[in-house]
Coordinates of C-alpha atoms and ligand atoms in Angstrom, one line a residue:
Chain A
M1327 CA 115.1 114.3 73.0
I1328 CA 117.2 112.5 75.6
D1329 CA 120.2 114.4 74.3
S1330 CA 118.7 117.7 75.4
L1331 CA 118.9 116.3 79.0
Y1332 CA 122.2 114.4 78.8
R1333 CA 124.3 117.0 76.7
D1334 CA 127.8 116.2 76.2
L1335 CA 128.9 119.0 78.6
I1336 CA 126.8 117.3 81.4
I1337 CA 128.2 113.9 80.8
D1338 CA 131.7 115.4 80.7
H1339 CA 131.1 117.2 84.1
Y1340 CA 129.7 114.0 85.6
K1341 CA 132.7 111.9 84.5
F1342 CA 135.2 114.5 85.3
P1343 CA 133.8 116.8 87.9
R1344 CA 135.6 120.0 88.4
N1345 CA 136.8 121.3 91.7
F1346 CA 135.9 118.0 93.3
R1347 CA 137.9 118.2 96.6
R1348 CA 137.8 119.5 100.1
I1349 CA 138.8 123.0 101.1
E1350 CA 140.4 122.6 104.6
S1351 CA 140.3 126.4 105.2
A1352 CA 136.7 126.8 103.9
T1353 CA 134.6 129.7 105.4
V1354 CA 131.4 127.6 105.0
V1355 CA 130.8 123.8 104.5
K1356 CA 127.3 122.9 103.7
E1357 CA 125.7 119.5 103.1
G1358 CA 122.8 118.8 100.9
D1359 CA 120.9 115.7 100.0
N1360 CA 117.9 114.3 98.2
P1361 CA 116.9 111.4 100.5
L1362 CA 114.6 110.1 98.1
C1363 CA 117.2 109.6 95.4
G1364 CA 120.3 109.3 97.6
D1365 CA 122.1 112.2 95.8
K1366 CA 124.5 113.8 98.3
I1367 CA 126.9 116.7 98.0
T1368 CA 129.1 118.7 100.3
L1369 CA 129.9 122.2 99.2
Y1370 CA 132.9 124.1 100.4
L1371 CA 133.3 127.9 100.0
K1372 CA 136.2 130.3 100.9
V1373 CA 135.1 133.9 101.0
E1374 CA 137.2 136.9 101.3
N1375 CA 135.9 140.4 101.4
G1376 CA 132.6 139.5 99.8
K1377 CA 134.2 137.5 97.0
V1378 CA 134.2 133.6 96.6
V1379 CA 138.0 133.1 96.2
D1380 CA 137.7 129.3 96.2
V1381 CA 134.8 126.8 95.9
S1382 CA 134.8 122.9 95.7
F1383 CA 132.6 120.0 96.3
E1384 CA 132.4 116.3 97.1
G1385 CA 129.4 114.0 96.6
S1386 CA 127.8 111.1 94.9
G1387 CA 124.7 110.6 92.9
C1388 CA 123.2 111.0 89.5
A1389 CA 124.8 112.5 86.5
I1390 CA 122.5 115.6 86.7
S1391 CA 123.1 116.3 90.4
Q1392 CA 126.8 115.9 90.2
A1393 CA 127.3 117.7 86.9
S1394 CA 125.1 120.5 88.0
T1395 CA 127.2 121.1 91.1
S1396 CA 130.5 120.9 89.1
L1397 CA 129.2 123.5 86.8
L1398 CA 128.1 125.6 89.9
T1399 CA 131.7 125.6 91.2
E1400 CA 133.1 126.8 87.8
T1401 CA 130.4 129.5 87.6
V1402 CA 130.8 131.1 91.0
K1403 CA 134.5 130.9 91.5
G1404 CA 136.0 134.4 91.7
K1405 CA 132.5 136.1 91.9
Q1406 CA 131.2 138.5 94.4
V1407 CA 128.5 137.0 96.7
E1408 CA 125.9 139.5 95.5
E1409 CA 126.4 138.5 91.9
I1410 CA 126.2 134.8 92.8
K1411 CA 122.9 135.3 94.5
C1412 CA 121.6 136.8 91.4
I1413 CA 122.8 133.9 89.3
V1414 CA 121.4 131.3 91.7
G1415 CA 118.0 133.0 91.5
E1416 CA 117.9 133.1 87.8
F1417 CA 119.1 129.4 87.5
L1418 CA 116.4 128.2 89.9
A1419 CA 113.7 130.2 88.2
M1420 CA 114.7 128.8 84.9
L1421 CA 114.4 125.2 85.9
T1422 CA 111.4 125.6 88.4
E1423 CA 109.3 128.3 86.8
G1424 CA 110.4 127.8 83.2
K1425 CA 111.6 131.5 83.3
Q1426 CA 113.9 132.9 80.7
P1427 CA 117.1 134.1 82.5
S1428 CA 117.7 137.8 82.3
V1429 CA 121.4 137.4 82.8
D1430 CA 123.7 135.3 80.6
L1431 CA 123.9 131.9 82.4
G1432 CA 126.6 130.7 80.0
K1433 CA 127.3 127.1 80.4
L1434 CA 124.5 126.7 82.8
L1435 CA 122.1 126.7 80.0
A1436 CA 123.2 123.1 79.3
L1437 CA 121.0 122.2 82.2
E1438 CA 117.9 123.9 80.8
G1439 CA 116.6 120.5 79.4
V1440 CA 116.0 119.3 82.8
K1441 CA 112.9 121.3 83.1
N1442 CA 111.2 119.0 80.8
Y1443 CA 111.8 116.2 83.3
P1444 CA 109.9 117.2 86.4
M1445 CA 111.1 114.2 88.5
R1446 CA 114.7 115.3 87.8
V1447 CA 114.4 119.0 88.6
K1448 CA 115.5 118.3 92.2
C1449 CA 118.7 116.7 91.0
A1450 CA 119.8 119.7 89.1
T1451 CA 118.8 122.1 91.9
L1452 CA 120.5 120.2 94.8
G1453 CA 123.8 122.0 94.6
W1454 CA 122.1 125.4 94.1
H1455 CA 119.8 125.0 97.0
T1456 CA 122.8 124.1 99.0
L1457 CA 124.7 127.1 97.8
E1458 CA 121.8 129.4 98.7
Q1459 CA 121.9 127.9 102.3
A1460 CA 125.7 128.5 102.4
L1461 CA 125.5 132.1 101.3
K1462 CA 122.8 132.7 104.1
E1463 CA 125.3 131.7 106.7
I1464 CA 127.9 134.2 105.3
G1465 CA 125.3 136.9 105.7
Chain B
M1147 CA 103.4 81.9 76.4
L1148 CA 100.3 83.7 77.3
Y1149 CA 100.1 85.3 73.9
D1150 CA 97.0 87.4 74.2
V1151 CA 96.6 88.3 77.8
Y1152 CA 97.8 91.9 77.2
K1153 CA 94.7 92.5 75.2
E1154 CA 92.7 92.3 78.4
F1155 CA 94.5 95.4 79.8
P1156 CA 93.2 98.4 77.9
L1157 CA 96.1 100.7 79.0
I1158 CA 98.7 98.1 77.9
Y1159 CA 96.9 97.2 74.6
R1160 CA 96.3 100.7 73.6
N1161 CA 99.8 101.8 74.2
R1162 CA 101.5 98.6 72.8
G1163 CA 104.7 99.6 71.0
S1164 CA 105.1 102.7 72.8
L1165 CA 104.9 101.6 76.4
V1166 CA 106.7 98.7 77.9
Y1167 CA 105.4 98.4 81.5
L1168 CA 108.1 96.7 83.8
D1169 CA 107.2 98.3 87.1
N1170 CA 104.7 95.6 88.2
A1171 CA 106.1 95.3 91.7
A1172 CA 105.0 98.8 92.3
S1173 CA 101.6 98.2 91.0
T1174 CA 100.1 96.2 88.2
Q1175 CA 97.8 97.5 85.3
K1176 CA 94.2 96.4 85.4
P1177 CA 92.2 94.1 83.1
S1178 CA 88.8 95.3 81.8
I1179 CA 87.1 92.8 84.0
V1180 CA 88.3 94.8 87.1
I1181 CA 87.6 98.2 85.7
E1182 CA 84.2 97.2 84.6
A1183 CA 83.5 95.6 88.0
L1184 CA 84.2 99.0 89.7
A1185 CA 81.8 100.8 87.3
D1186 CA 79.2 98.2 87.5
F1187 CA 79.1 98.3 91.4
Y1188 CA 78.5 102.1 91.2
F1189 CA 76.0 101.8 88.3
E1190 CA 74.0 98.8 89.5
S1191 CA 74.5 97.7 93.0
Y1192 CA 75.6 100.7 95.1
A1193 CA 74.5 101.0 98.7
N1194 CA 76.3 100.7 102.0
V1195 CA 76.7 97.3 103.4
H1196 CA 75.5 95.5 106.5
R1197 CA 73.1 98.4 107.3
G1198 CA 70.0 98.8 105.0
I1199 CA 67.2 96.3 104.8
Y1200 CA 66.1 97.4 101.5
K1201 CA 67.0 95.2 98.3
L1202 CA 69.9 97.4 97.1
A1203 CA 71.7 97.2 100.4
E1204 CA 71.1 93.5 100.5
K1205 CA 72.7 93.3 97.0
A1206 CA 75.7 95.2 98.0
T1207 CA 76.2 93.2 101.1
A1208 CA 76.0 90.0 99.2
L1209 CA 78.5 91.1 96.8
Y1210 CA 80.9 92.2 99.6
E1211 CA 80.6 88.9 101.3
E1212 CA 80.8 86.9 98.1
A1213 CA 84.1 88.8 97.4
R1214 CA 85.3 87.6 100.8
E1215 CA 84.5 84.1 100.0
K1216 CA 86.3 84.3 96.6
I1217 CA 89.4 85.6 98.1
A1218 CA 89.4 82.9 100.8
W1219 CA 89.1 80.3 98.2
F1220 CA 91.9 82.0 96.3
I1221 CA 94.4 81.6 99.2
G1222 CA 93.1 78.4 100.6
G1223 CA 91.7 80.0 103.9
R1224 CA 88.2 80.3 105.3
K1225 CA 85.7 83.1 104.7
E1226 CA 85.6 84.3 108.2
E1227 CA 89.5 84.5 108.3
V1228 CA 89.6 87.2 105.6
V1229 CA 89.7 90.8 106.8
F1230 CA 89.5 93.5 104.1
V1231 CA 92.1 96.3 104.8
R1232 CA 93.6 99.0 102.7
G1233 CA 96.6 97.0 101.6
T1234 CA 99.6 95.2 102.9
T1235 CA 100.8 98.2 104.9
E1236 CA 97.5 98.3 106.7
G1237 CA 97.4 94.6 107.3
I1238 CA 101.0 94.8 108.9
N1239 CA 100.1 97.8 111.0
L1240 CA 96.9 96.1 112.3
L1241 CA 99.0 93.0 113.4
A1242 CA 101.9 95.2 114.9
Y1243 CA 99.4 97.0 117.0
T1244 CA 97.2 94.3 118.0
L1245 CA 99.6 91.6 118.5
S1246 CA 102.1 93.9 120.5
S1247 CA 99.4 94.9 123.0
R1248 CA 99.5 91.2 124.2
L1249 CA 103.4 91.2 124.7
S1250 CA 105.5 92.2 127.7
A1251 CA 108.7 94.2 127.7
G1252 CA 111.6 92.1 126.5
D1253 CA 109.6 90.1 124.1
E1254 CA 111.1 89.8 120.7
I1255 CA 109.9 90.5 117.2
V1256 CA 112.1 89.0 114.4
I1257 CA 112.1 90.3 110.8
S1258 CA 114.7 90.2 108.0
V1259 CA 116.8 92.8 106.4
M1260 CA 115.2 92.3 103.1
E1261 CA 111.8 93.6 104.3
H1262 CA 109.9 96.5 102.7
H1263 CA 109.6 99.5 104.9
S1264 CA 106.0 98.6 105.7
N1265 CA 107.4 95.4 107.5
F1266 CA 110.0 97.5 109.2
V1267 CA 108.6 100.7 110.4
P1268 CA 105.4 99.4 112.1
W1269 CA 107.5 97.1 114.1
Q1270 CA 110.0 99.8 115.0
I1271 CA 107.1 102.0 116.3
V1272 CA 105.5 99.3 118.4
T1273 CA 108.8 97.8 119.7
S1274 CA 109.8 101.3 120.9
M1275 CA 106.4 102.0 122.4
R1276 CA 106.2 98.8 124.4
S1277 CA 109.9 98.1 125.1
L1278 CA 110.0 95.0 122.9
N1279 CA 113.1 94.0 121.1
L1280 CA 113.3 94.1 117.2
K1281 CA 115.8 91.6 115.8
V1282 CA 116.7 91.6 112.2
V1283 CA 117.8 88.5 110.2
D1284 CA 120.6 88.9 107.9
I1285 CA 120.9 87.7 104.3
T1286 CA 123.6 85.7 102.4
E1287 CA 125.7 87.3 99.8
E1288 CA 123.4 85.6 97.2
G1289 CA 120.5 87.3 98.7
D1290 CA 118.7 84.4 100.5
L1291 CA 117.7 84.5 104.1
D1292 CA 120.7 83.5 106.3
W1293 CA 119.2 80.5 108.0
K1294 CA 122.0 80.2 110.5
D1295 CA 121.4 83.8 111.6
F1296 CA 117.8 83.2 111.6
E1297 CA 118.1 80.2 114.0
N1298 CA 120.4 82.3 116.2
K1299 CA 118.0 85.2 116.4
I1300 CA 115.1 83.0 117.4
T1301 CA 114.7 82.4 121.1
E1302 CA 112.1 81.4 123.7
K1303 CA 111.4 85.3 123.9
T1304 CA 110.5 85.4 120.2
K1305 CA 106.7 86.0 119.9
V1306 CA 106.3 87.3 116.3
V1307 CA 108.2 86.5 113.0
A1308 CA 107.3 88.7 110.1
I1309 CA 109.0 87.8 106.8
T1310 CA 108.3 88.7 103.2
H1311 CA 107.2 85.9 100.9
L1312 CA 109.0 87.4 97.9
S1313 CA 111.5 90.2 98.0
N1314 CA 110.5 93.3 95.9
V1315 CA 114.2 94.1 95.3
L1316 CA 116.0 90.7 95.1
G1317 CA 113.3 88.7 93.7
T1318 CA 114.1 86.1 96.4
L1319 CA 111.3 83.6 97.1
N1320 CA 111.5 82.7 100.8
D1321 CA 111.0 79.2 102.1
I1322 CA 108.0 80.0 104.3
R1323 CA 107.4 76.5 105.5
K1324 CA 111.0 76.5 106.9
V1325 CA 110.4 79.9 108.6
V1326 CA 107.3 78.5 110.1
E1327 CA 108.9 75.3 111.3
I1328 CA 111.7 77.2 113.2
A1329 CA 109.3 80.1 114.5
H1330 CA 106.7 77.5 115.7
S1331 CA 109.2 75.6 117.6
V1332 CA 109.4 78.5 120.1
G1333 CA 105.7 79.2 119.8
A1334 CA 106.1 82.5 117.8
V1335 CA 103.4 83.4 115.3
V1336 CA 104.4 83.9 111.6
I1337 CA 103.2 86.8 109.5
V1338 CA 104.0 86.7 105.8
D1339 CA 104.1 89.8 103.6
G1340 CA 102.6 88.4 100.4
A1341 CA 102.5 91.7 98.5
Q1342 CA 104.9 90.4 95.8
A1343 CA 103.8 86.8 95.7
V1344 CA 100.0 86.5 95.3
A1345 CA 100.1 87.5 91.7
R1346 CA 103.1 85.5 90.9
L1347 CA 102.6 81.9 92.3
K1348 CA 100.1 79.7 93.9
V1349 CA 99.6 80.7 97.5
D1350 CA 97.9 78.3 100.0
V1351 CA 98.0 79.5 103.4
E1352 CA 97.3 76.0 104.9
E1353 CA 100.1 74.5 102.8
L1354 CA 102.5 77.3 103.9
G1355 CA 101.5 76.9 107.6
C1356 CA 101.8 80.5 108.5
D1357 CA 99.5 82.3 110.8
F1358 CA 98.8 85.6 109.0
Y1359 CA 99.2 86.4 105.4
T1360 CA 98.7 89.9 104.1
F1361 CA 98.7 91.4 100.5
S1362 CA 97.5 94.4 98.2
G1363 CA 94.9 94.2 95.6
H1364 CA 96.7 96.9 93.4
K1365 CA 99.6 94.5 92.9
M1366 CA 97.5 91.6 91.7
Y1367 CA 95.6 93.3 88.9
G1368 CA 93.0 94.6 91.3
P1369 CA 92.1 98.1 92.4
M1370 CA 94.1 100.5 94.8
G1371 CA 92.8 100.9 98.3
I1372 CA 91.8 97.4 98.9
G1373 CA 93.9 94.6 100.4
V1374 CA 93.7 91.5 102.5
L1375 CA 94.7 90.3 105.9
W1376 CA 94.2 86.6 106.4
G1377 CA 94.7 85.1 109.8
R1378 CA 94.0 81.8 111.5
Y1379 CA 90.5 82.2 113.1
E1380 CA 91.5 81.1 116.6
L1381 CA 94.4 83.9 116.5
L1382 CA 92.1 86.5 115.1
E1383 CA 89.6 85.8 117.7
E1384 CA 92.1 86.4 120.6
L1385 CA 93.1 89.7 119.1
P1386 CA 91.7 92.9 120.4
P1387 CA 90.1 95.3 118.0
W1388 CA 92.4 97.9 116.3
Q1389 CA 90.1 100.7 115.1
G1390 CA 86.8 101.3 116.7
G1391 CA 83.7 102.5 115.1
G1392 CA 80.6 101.3 113.1
E1393 CA 80.4 97.7 111.6
M1394 CA 82.8 96.3 114.3
I1395 CA 80.4 96.4 117.2
E1396 CA 77.8 94.2 118.8
K1397 CA 76.3 96.5 121.2
V1398 CA 77.3 99.9 122.3
T1399 CA 76.4 101.6 125.6
V1400 CA 77.5 105.0 126.8
Y1401 CA 80.7 103.7 128.3
N1402 CA 81.0 100.2 126.8
T1403 CA 81.1 98.2 123.6
S1404 CA 81.0 94.5 122.8
F1405 CA 82.8 93.7 119.7
R1406 CA 81.9 91.5 116.8
K1407 CA 83.6 88.3 115.9
P1408 CA 86.3 88.3 113.2
P1409 CA 86.5 89.3 110.4
H1410 CA 84.1 92.2 111.2
R1411 CA 85.7 93.0 114.3
F1412 CA 88.7 94.4 112.3
E1413 CA 86.7 96.3 109.8
A1414 CA 85.5 99.6 111.5
G1415 CA 83.7 102.0 109.4
T1416 CA 82.3 101.9 105.9
P1417 CA 84.6 99.5 103.9
N1418 CA 85.9 99.8 100.4
V1419 CA 83.1 97.7 99.0
A1420 CA 83.6 98.5 95.3
G1421 CA 87.3 97.7 95.8
A1422 CA 86.5 94.3 97.4
V1423 CA 84.1 93.4 94.6
A1424 CA 86.6 94.4 91.9
L1425 CA 89.3 92.6 93.7
S1426 CA 87.3 89.5 93.6
K1427 CA 87.1 89.9 89.7
A1428 CA 91.0 90.2 89.7
V1429 CA 90.9 86.7 91.4
D1430 CA 88.6 85.6 88.7
F1431 CA 91.0 87.1 86.0
I1432 CA 94.0 85.4 87.5
S1433 CA 92.2 82.1 87.8
S1434 CA 91.1 82.1 84.3
V1435 CA 94.6 82.8 83.0
G1436 CA 96.0 80.2 85.6
I1437 CA 98.4 81.3 88.2
D1438 CA 100.6 78.4 87.2
N1439 CA 100.7 79.8 83.6
I1440 CA 101.6 83.2 84.9
E1441 CA 104.4 81.8 87.0
A1442 CA 105.7 79.7 84.1
Q1443 CA 105.7 82.7 81.8
E1444 CA 107.4 85.0 84.3
D1445 CA 110.0 82.4 85.1
E1446 CA 110.8 82.0 81.4
L1447 CA 111.1 85.8 81.0
V1448 CA 113.3 86.0 84.1
S1449 CA 115.6 83.3 82.7
Y1450 CA 115.9 85.2 79.5
I1451 CA 116.5 88.6 81.3
L1452 CA 119.2 87.0 83.3
E1453 CA 120.7 85.4 80.2
R1454 CA 120.7 88.8 78.4
F1455 CA 122.2 90.6 81.4
G1456 CA 124.9 87.9 81.6
E1457 CA 126.1 89.0 78.2
L1458 CA 126.6 92.6 79.2
R1459 CA 129.9 93.2 81.2
W1460 CA 128.7 96.7 82.2
V1461 CA 125.7 95.5 84.1
S1462 CA 125.5 93.8 87.5
V1463 CA 122.4 92.0 88.6
V1464 CA 121.8 92.4 92.3
G1465 CA 121.6 89.0 94.1
S1466 CA 121.4 85.4 92.8
P1467 CA 118.9 83.9 95.1
K1468 CA 118.1 80.1 94.9
V1469 CA 114.7 80.7 93.8
R1470 CA 113.9 84.0 92.0
K1471 CA 110.3 85.1 90.8
G1472 CA 109.4 88.0 88.7
V1473 CA 111.9 90.7 90.0
V1474 CA 115.4 91.5 88.7
S1475 CA 117.4 94.6 90.2
F1476 CA 120.5 95.7 88.4
T1477 CA 123.2 98.5 88.3
V1478 CA 124.9 99.8 85.3
D1479 CA 128.6 100.6 85.7
G1480 CA 129.2 104.3 86.1
V1481 CA 125.6 105.4 85.5
H1482 CA 123.2 106.3 88.4
P1483 CA 119.9 104.3 88.5
H1484 CA 117.9 107.5 88.1
D1485 CA 119.7 108.2 85.0
V1486 CA 119.1 104.7 83.8
A1487 CA 115.4 105.0 84.5
T1488 CA 115.3 108.4 82.8
I1489 CA 116.9 107.2 79.6
L1490 CA 114.7 104.1 79.4
G1491 CA 111.6 106.1 80.3
N1492 CA 112.4 108.3 77.4
D1493 CA 112.0 105.3 75.1
G1494 CA 108.7 104.3 76.7
I1495 CA 110.4 101.6 78.9
A1496 CA 108.8 102.1 82.6
I1497 CA 111.1 100.6 85.2
R1498 CA 111.8 101.6 88.7
A1499 CA 114.9 103.2 90.0
G1500 CA 115.6 104.1 93.7
H1501 CA 115.7 102.3 97.0
H1502 CA 112.3 100.5 96.5
C1503 CA 111.2 101.3 100.0
A1504 CA 113.9 99.0 101.3
Q1505 CA 116.7 101.3 102.6
P1506 CA 117.9 98.8 105.2
L1507 CA 118.4 96.3 102.4
M1508 CA 120.2 99.0 100.2
D1509 CA 122.5 99.7 103.2
R1510 CA 123.1 96.0 103.6
L1511 CA 124.1 95.8 100.0
S1512 CA 126.1 99.0 100.2
L1513 CA 124.0 100.4 97.3
S1514 CA 122.3 103.8 97.5
A1515 CA 119.7 102.6 94.8
T1516 CA 119.1 100.0 92.0
S1517 CA 117.2 99.9 88.7
R1518 CA 114.5 97.3 88.9
I1519 CA 112.6 95.2 86.2
S1520 CA 109.5 93.6 87.7
L1521 CA 107.1 91.5 85.5
G1522 CA 103.4 91.1 85.0
C1523 CA 101.3 88.5 83.2
Y1524 CA 101.1 90.7 80.1
N1525 CA 105.0 91.2 79.5
T1526 CA 106.4 89.5 76.4
K1527 CA 109.7 88.5 75.2
D1528 CA 109.7 91.1 72.5
E1529 CA 109.2 93.8 75.3
I1530 CA 112.3 92.5 77.1
D1531 CA 114.1 92.8 73.7
M1532 CA 113.0 96.5 73.6
F1533 CA 114.2 97.0 77.2
F1534 CA 117.7 95.7 76.1
K1535 CA 117.7 97.8 73.0
S1536 CA 117.0 100.9 75.1
L1537 CA 119.6 99.9 77.6
E1538 CA 122.1 100.2 74.9
N1539 CA 121.1 103.8 74.7
V1540 CA 122.1 104.4 78.3
R1541 CA 125.6 103.2 77.4
K1542 CA 125.7 105.4 74.4
V1543 CA 124.6 108.5 76.3
F1544 CA 127.3 107.9 78.8
A1545 CA 130.0 106.6 76.5
Ligands
LIG1694 C1 107.2 93.3 99.6 C2 106.2 94.4 99.7 N1 105.6 94.6 100.9 C3 104.8 95.6 101.1 C4 104.5 96.5 100.2 C5 103.5 97.6 100.6 O1 102.4 97.6 99.8 P1 101.2 98.7 100.0 O2 101.9 99.9 99.6 O3 100.2 98.3 98.9 O4 100.6 98.7 101.2 C6 105.0 96.4 99.1 C7 104.8 97.4 98.0 O5 105.7 98.1 97.4 C8 106.0 95.4 98.8 O6 106.6 95.3 97.6

């Protein structure tokens, strides 16, 4: 059962986070944290003509929060903002409402097991809520 | 070893093998005698206290006051010095508000960096309200009180020293007699947060020499929502009331009220009588097992835990205080405490992970969180072995 939470992909993204850097010329920089657990991330987005051309993050915290944010960066890079908003909605609904996603979430499905651990859902959603806020700022 | 004590705890007994409860610093499980006392009170003796003149009310009042007497006996105080409160947090708040009302701008309150938020936040609130100074004593690298720093922080302006008896994160047992000696030398009163101590070692307030001692029922095998504030009678007598209402008054006119003597002055409104009665049964329980036996058993398990941790190069124990009781915090290399707790939890091992309501201490230790084992009288060596077996899984998952 624990393997459904800590899938190899998650451990891999925790140990070797992708796009773990700062973007100096970012369009938006957004911080997110879970004060109760001490999970922290900073998300950098570079947007050109409605498209996320680069994305990165920095942070510290549990495996779930960091791996989820790492996967996030891989997922949204090169996508249109509108498409990303849809993915964010589907991803959050999968974890918080247990909804079957209506689009293919690909690698993100590795995080589906988190929904069986209610106390940990906020770890998995931290990066995504931060992304939501960041996208609002772009308009 | 206290072989059979766990049988007194229905929740522990029924789940033996599938639940290893090692989060006793957060709250302890309850023995049957306490659970039954709650039910008995509502089945057989229920009425409000200090009001009715009928038999049932007399019975409830007698039980309530007998509980007070029992608790006074348990900590070596006098009956009229025992104030029933909601818990440690309420005890400290009561003192923060009433004591600070007698202080002047510039007076100092001294606490330590290892305090629980409940011994930080009330003082922050009242010091800012009344322009008092809050001073925070540091700890040593080992996690003991830094006595040099303590002596430096104490001045003629120090009026209150509030220190925990036993740290809920480091397991440090503080030398309260030494605290008292230093604090009393400048005439400051000493408040001891006994939340983690009362169920782990013999507490005698006279021997400690402190002025106030406060603790929670739910951390000593008693119910939630009831706790105790003990204070020296002469000091309680000087304190103004905190909350106003029924029970705490002598006579009320339209514009004026005269207040009752302690302890009732500090018990406004209908108290948690069932809680107090059941708490006195928790005292009976602890006494029948023997607090010294509980202490010895927890000491033995703590030594065993430290020995086992010592064999694991990938685990660091937080702090190495001179005297440690019942609590061991640790971190696992490369794994966040929440992931540790989730994996252990999955194996039925209940430990705590987080900042343990001690964020200033976490900052001092440069940690965002720790995992924590905290013992109760029902924990056994084979449960500790189960814990370590599960800890290996943490390593496997993150290998
Ligand atoms: C050292 C210490 N002080 C105070 C408290 C607060 O106790 P309560 O929440 O019962 O008021 C705790 C509980 O975690 C504690 O460990």
